[in-house]
PDB file of C-alpha atoms in Angstrom:
ATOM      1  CA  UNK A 538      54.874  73.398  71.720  1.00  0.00           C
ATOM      2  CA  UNK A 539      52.910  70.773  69.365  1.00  0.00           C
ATOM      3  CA  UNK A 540      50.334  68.937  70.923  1.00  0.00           C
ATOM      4  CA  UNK A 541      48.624  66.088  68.935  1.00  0.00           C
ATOM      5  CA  UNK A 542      44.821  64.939  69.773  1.00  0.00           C
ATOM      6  CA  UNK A 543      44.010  61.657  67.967  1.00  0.00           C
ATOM      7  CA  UNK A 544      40.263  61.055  68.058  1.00  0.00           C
ATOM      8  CA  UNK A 545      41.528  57.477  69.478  1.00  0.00           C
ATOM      9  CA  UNK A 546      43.333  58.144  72.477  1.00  0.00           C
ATOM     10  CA  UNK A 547      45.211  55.453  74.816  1.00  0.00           C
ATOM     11  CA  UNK A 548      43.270  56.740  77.701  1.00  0.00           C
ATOM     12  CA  UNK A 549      41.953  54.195  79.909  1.00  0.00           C
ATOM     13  CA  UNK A 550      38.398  55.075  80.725  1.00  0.00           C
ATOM     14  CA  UNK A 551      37.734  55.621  84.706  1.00  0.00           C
ATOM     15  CA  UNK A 552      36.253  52.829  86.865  1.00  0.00           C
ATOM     16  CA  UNK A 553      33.531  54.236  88.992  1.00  0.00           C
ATOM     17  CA  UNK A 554      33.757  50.609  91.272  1.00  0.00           C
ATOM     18  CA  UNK A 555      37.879  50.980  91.558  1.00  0.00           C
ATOM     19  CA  UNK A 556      37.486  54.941  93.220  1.00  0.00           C
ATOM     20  CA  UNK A 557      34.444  53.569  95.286  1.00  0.00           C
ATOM     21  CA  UNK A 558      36.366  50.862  96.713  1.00  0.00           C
ATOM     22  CA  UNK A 559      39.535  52.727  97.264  1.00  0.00           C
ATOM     23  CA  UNK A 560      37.164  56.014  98.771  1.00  0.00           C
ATOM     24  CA  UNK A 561      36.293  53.334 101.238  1.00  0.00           C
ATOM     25  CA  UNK A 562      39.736  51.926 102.288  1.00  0.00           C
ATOM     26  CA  UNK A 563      40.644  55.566 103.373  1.00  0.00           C
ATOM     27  CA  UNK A 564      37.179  56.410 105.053  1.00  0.00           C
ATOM     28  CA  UNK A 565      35.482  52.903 105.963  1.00  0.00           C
ATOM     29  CA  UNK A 566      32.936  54.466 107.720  1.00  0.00           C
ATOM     30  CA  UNK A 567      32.146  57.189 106.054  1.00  0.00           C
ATOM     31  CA  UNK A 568      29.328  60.136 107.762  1.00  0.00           C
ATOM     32  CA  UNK A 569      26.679  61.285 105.402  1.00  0.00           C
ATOM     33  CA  UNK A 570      26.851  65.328 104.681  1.00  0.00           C
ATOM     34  CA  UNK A 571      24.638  67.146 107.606  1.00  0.00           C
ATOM     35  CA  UNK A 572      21.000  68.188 105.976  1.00  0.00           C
ATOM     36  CA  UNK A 573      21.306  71.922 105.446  1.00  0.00           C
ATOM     37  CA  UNK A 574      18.403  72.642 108.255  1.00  0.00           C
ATOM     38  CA  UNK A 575      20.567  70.277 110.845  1.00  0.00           C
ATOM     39  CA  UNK A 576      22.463  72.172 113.888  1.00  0.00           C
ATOM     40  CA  UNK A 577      26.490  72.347 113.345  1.00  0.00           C
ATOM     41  CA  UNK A 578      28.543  69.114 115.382  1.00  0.00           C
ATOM     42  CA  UNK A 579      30.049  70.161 118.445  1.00  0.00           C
ATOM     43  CA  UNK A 580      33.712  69.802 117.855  1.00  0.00           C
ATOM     44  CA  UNK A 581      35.104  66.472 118.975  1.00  0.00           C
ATOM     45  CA  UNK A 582      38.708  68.606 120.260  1.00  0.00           C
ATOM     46  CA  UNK A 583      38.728  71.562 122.603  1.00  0.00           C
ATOM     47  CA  UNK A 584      39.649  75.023 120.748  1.00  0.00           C
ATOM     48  CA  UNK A 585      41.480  77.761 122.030  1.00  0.00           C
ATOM     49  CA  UNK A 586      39.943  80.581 121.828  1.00  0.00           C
ATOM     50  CA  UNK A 587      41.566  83.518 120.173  1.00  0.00           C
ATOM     51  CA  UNK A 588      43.691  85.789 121.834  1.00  0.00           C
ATOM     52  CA  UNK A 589      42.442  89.358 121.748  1.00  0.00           C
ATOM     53  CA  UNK A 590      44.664  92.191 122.285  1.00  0.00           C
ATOM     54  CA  UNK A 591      43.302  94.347 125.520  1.00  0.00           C
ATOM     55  CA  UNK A 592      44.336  97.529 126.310  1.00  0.00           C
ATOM     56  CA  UNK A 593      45.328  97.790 129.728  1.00  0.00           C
ATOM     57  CA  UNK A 594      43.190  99.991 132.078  1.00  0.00           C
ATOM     58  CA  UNK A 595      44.668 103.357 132.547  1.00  0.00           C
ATOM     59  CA  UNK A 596      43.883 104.945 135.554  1.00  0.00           C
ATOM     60  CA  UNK A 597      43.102 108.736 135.945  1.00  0.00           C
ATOM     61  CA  UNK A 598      46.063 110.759 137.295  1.00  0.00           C
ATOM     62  CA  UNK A 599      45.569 112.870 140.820  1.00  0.00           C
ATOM     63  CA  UNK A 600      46.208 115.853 138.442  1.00  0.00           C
ATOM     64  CA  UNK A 601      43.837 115.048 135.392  1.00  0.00           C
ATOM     65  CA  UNK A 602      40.984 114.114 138.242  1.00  0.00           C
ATOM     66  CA  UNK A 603      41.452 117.470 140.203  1.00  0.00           C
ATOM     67  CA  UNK A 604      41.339 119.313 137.098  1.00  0.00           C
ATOM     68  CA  UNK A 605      38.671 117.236 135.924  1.00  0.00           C
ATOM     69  CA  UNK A 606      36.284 117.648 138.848  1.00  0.00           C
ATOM     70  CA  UNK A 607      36.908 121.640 138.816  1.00  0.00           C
ATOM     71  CA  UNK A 608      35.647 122.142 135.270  1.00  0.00           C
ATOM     72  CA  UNK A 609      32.834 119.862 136.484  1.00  0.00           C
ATOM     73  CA  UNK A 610      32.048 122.140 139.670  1.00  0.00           C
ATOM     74  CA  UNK A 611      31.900 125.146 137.483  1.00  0.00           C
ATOM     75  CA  UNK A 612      29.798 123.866 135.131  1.00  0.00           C
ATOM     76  CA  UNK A 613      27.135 122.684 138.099  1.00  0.00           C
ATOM     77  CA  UNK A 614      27.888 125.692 140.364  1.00  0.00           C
ATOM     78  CA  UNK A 615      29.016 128.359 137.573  1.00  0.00           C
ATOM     79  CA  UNK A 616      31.780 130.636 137.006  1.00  0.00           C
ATOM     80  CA  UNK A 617      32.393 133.942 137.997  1.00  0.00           C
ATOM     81  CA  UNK A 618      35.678 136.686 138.383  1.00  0.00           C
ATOM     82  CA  UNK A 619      36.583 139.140 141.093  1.00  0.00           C
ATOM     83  CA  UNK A 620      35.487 136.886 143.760  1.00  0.00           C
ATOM     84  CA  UNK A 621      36.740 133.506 145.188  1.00  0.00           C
ATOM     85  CA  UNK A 622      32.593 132.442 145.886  1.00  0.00           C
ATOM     86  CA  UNK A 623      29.830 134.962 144.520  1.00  0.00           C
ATOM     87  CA  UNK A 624      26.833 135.234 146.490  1.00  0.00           C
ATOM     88  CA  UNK A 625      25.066 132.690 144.338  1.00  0.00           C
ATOM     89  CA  UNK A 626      27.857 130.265 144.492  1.00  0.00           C
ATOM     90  CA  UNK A 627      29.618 130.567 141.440  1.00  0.00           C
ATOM     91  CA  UNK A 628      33.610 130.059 141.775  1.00  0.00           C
ATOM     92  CA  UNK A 629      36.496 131.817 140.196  1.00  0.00           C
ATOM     93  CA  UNK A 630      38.872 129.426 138.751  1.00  0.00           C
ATOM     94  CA  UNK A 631      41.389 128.778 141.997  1.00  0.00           C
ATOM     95  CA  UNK A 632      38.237 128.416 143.981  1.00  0.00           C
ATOM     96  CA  UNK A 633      36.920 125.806 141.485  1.00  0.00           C
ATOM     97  CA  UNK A 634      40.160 123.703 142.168  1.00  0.00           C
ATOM     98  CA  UNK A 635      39.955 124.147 146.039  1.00  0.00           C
ATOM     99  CA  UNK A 636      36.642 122.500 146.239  1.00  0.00           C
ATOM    100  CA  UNK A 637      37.834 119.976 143.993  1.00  0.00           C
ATOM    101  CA  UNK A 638      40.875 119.198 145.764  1.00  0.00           C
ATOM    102  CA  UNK A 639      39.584 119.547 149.334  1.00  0.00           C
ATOM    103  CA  UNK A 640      42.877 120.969 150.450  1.00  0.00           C
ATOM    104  CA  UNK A 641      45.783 122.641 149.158  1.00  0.00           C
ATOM    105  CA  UNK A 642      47.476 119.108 149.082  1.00  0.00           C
ATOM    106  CA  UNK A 643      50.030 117.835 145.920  1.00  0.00           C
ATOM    107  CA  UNK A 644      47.592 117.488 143.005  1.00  0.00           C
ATOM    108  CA  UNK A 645      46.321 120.754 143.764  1.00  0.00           C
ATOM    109  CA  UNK A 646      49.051 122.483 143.669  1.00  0.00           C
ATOM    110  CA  UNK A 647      50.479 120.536 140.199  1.00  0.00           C
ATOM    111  CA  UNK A 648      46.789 121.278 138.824  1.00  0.00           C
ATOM    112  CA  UNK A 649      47.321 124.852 139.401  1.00  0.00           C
ATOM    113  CA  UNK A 650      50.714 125.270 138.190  1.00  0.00           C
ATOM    114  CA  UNK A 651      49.444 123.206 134.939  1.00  0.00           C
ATOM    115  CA  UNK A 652      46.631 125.582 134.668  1.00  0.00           C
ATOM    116  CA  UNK A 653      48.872 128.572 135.248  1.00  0.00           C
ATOM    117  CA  UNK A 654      50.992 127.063 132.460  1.00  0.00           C
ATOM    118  CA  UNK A 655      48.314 126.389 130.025  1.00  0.00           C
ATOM    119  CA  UNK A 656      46.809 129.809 130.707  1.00  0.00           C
ATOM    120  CA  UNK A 657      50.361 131.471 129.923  1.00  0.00           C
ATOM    121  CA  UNK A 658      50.446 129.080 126.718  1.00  0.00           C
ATOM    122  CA  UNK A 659      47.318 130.657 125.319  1.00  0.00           C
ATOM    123  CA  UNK A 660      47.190 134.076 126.770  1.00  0.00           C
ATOM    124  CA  UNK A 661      51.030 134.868 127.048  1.00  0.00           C
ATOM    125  CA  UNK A 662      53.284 134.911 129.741  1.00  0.00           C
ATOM    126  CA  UNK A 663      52.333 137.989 131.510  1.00  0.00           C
ATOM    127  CA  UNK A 664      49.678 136.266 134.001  1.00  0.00           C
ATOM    128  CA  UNK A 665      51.273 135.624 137.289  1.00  0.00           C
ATOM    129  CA  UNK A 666      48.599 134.004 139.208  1.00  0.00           C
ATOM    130  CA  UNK A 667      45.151 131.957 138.339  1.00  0.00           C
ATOM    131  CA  UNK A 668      43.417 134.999 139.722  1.00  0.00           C
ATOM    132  CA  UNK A 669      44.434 137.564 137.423  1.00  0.00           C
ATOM    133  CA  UNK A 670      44.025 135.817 134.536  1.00  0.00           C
ATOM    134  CA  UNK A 671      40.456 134.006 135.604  1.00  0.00           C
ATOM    135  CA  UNK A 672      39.630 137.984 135.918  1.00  0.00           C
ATOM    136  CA  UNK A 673      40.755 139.286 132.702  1.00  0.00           C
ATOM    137  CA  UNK A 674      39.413 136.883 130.038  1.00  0.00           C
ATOM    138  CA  UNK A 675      36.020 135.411 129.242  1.00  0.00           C
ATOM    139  CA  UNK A 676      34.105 132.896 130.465  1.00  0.00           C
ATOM    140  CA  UNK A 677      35.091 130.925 127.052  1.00  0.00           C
ATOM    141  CA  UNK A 678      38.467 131.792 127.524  1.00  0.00           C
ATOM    142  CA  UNK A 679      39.060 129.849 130.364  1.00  0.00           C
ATOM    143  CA  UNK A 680      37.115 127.420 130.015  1.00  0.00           C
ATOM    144  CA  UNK A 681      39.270 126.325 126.753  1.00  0.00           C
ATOM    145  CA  UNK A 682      42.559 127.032 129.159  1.00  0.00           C
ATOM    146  CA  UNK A 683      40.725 124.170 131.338  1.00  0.00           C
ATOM    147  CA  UNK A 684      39.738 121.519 128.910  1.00  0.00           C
ATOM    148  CA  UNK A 685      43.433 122.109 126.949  1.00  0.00           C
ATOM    149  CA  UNK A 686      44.983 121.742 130.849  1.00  0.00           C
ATOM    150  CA  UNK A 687      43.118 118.470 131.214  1.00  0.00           C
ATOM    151  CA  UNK A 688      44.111 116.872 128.019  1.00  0.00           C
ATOM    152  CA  UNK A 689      47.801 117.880 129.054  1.00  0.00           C
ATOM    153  CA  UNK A 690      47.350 116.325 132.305  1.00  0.00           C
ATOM    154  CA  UNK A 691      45.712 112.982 130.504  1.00  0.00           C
ATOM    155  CA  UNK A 692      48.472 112.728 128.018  1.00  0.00           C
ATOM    156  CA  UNK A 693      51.241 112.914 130.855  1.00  0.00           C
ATOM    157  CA  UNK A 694      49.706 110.956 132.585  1.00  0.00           C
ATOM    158  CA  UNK A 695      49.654 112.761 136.300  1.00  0.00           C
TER     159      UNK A 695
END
């Protein structure tokens, strides 16, 4: 590409009065710039405010909750084997979930089955009943059956 630059160019120079007065036929009355220190206009047209994605509230399963509040009464109360209720009040695992429950009603059963499950899951399929197993493994033991049982229960949502 050639380009030629002639120190006398055809340009016409600019006419400081011809922008001025055209500035002014599209903004006749214009506003001066706001002083830096000044507070920001209020906006002359309502604005929507943005939309925010919420996550709906999910509510706590009759499951997850009786599960939930048995770990929670064994931590307060203690745990214990052999026994359904030790002499200081300590619970074995099936007695943790009947106080929780308050009766032998739907979610206590399910919570117990899930337990059962999650027990067999970890310890093998051998264990029968809550019982047995809450009587043959540690206090650590079970307590990771629980909290593994509970984040079952929260994930299917019962």
């Amino acid at each position: 590409m050639n380009t030629r630059t002639n120190s006398g160019t055809d340009f016409t120079p600019i006419d400081q009065d011809l922008y001025a007065a055209a500035f002014r036929r599209l903004d006749p009355d214009p506003t001066p710039e706001p002083a830096a220190t000044a507070a920001p206009a209020a906006p002359t047209a309502p604005t929507q405010a943005p939309l925010i994605a919420v996550q709906p509230a999910r509510l706590t399963g009759p499951v997850e909750k009786t599960l939930t509040d048995a770990l929670a009464f064994l931590d307060t109360h203690g745990w214990t084997r052999y026994s359904l209720i030790n002499t200081e009040g300590a619970r074995c695992s099936i007695g943790a979930l009947r106080a929780a429950a308050g009766a032998r009603n739907t979610a206590y059963c399910d919570a117990g089955n899930l337990l059962l499950d999650e027990a067999r899951r970890q310890h093998g399929k051998k264990w029968q009943t809550i019982p047995s197993w809450n009587d043959s493994h540690s206090g650590a033991q079970v307590r990771s059956v629980w909290e593994a049982a509970i984040r079952r229960a929260h994930h299917m949502n019962i």
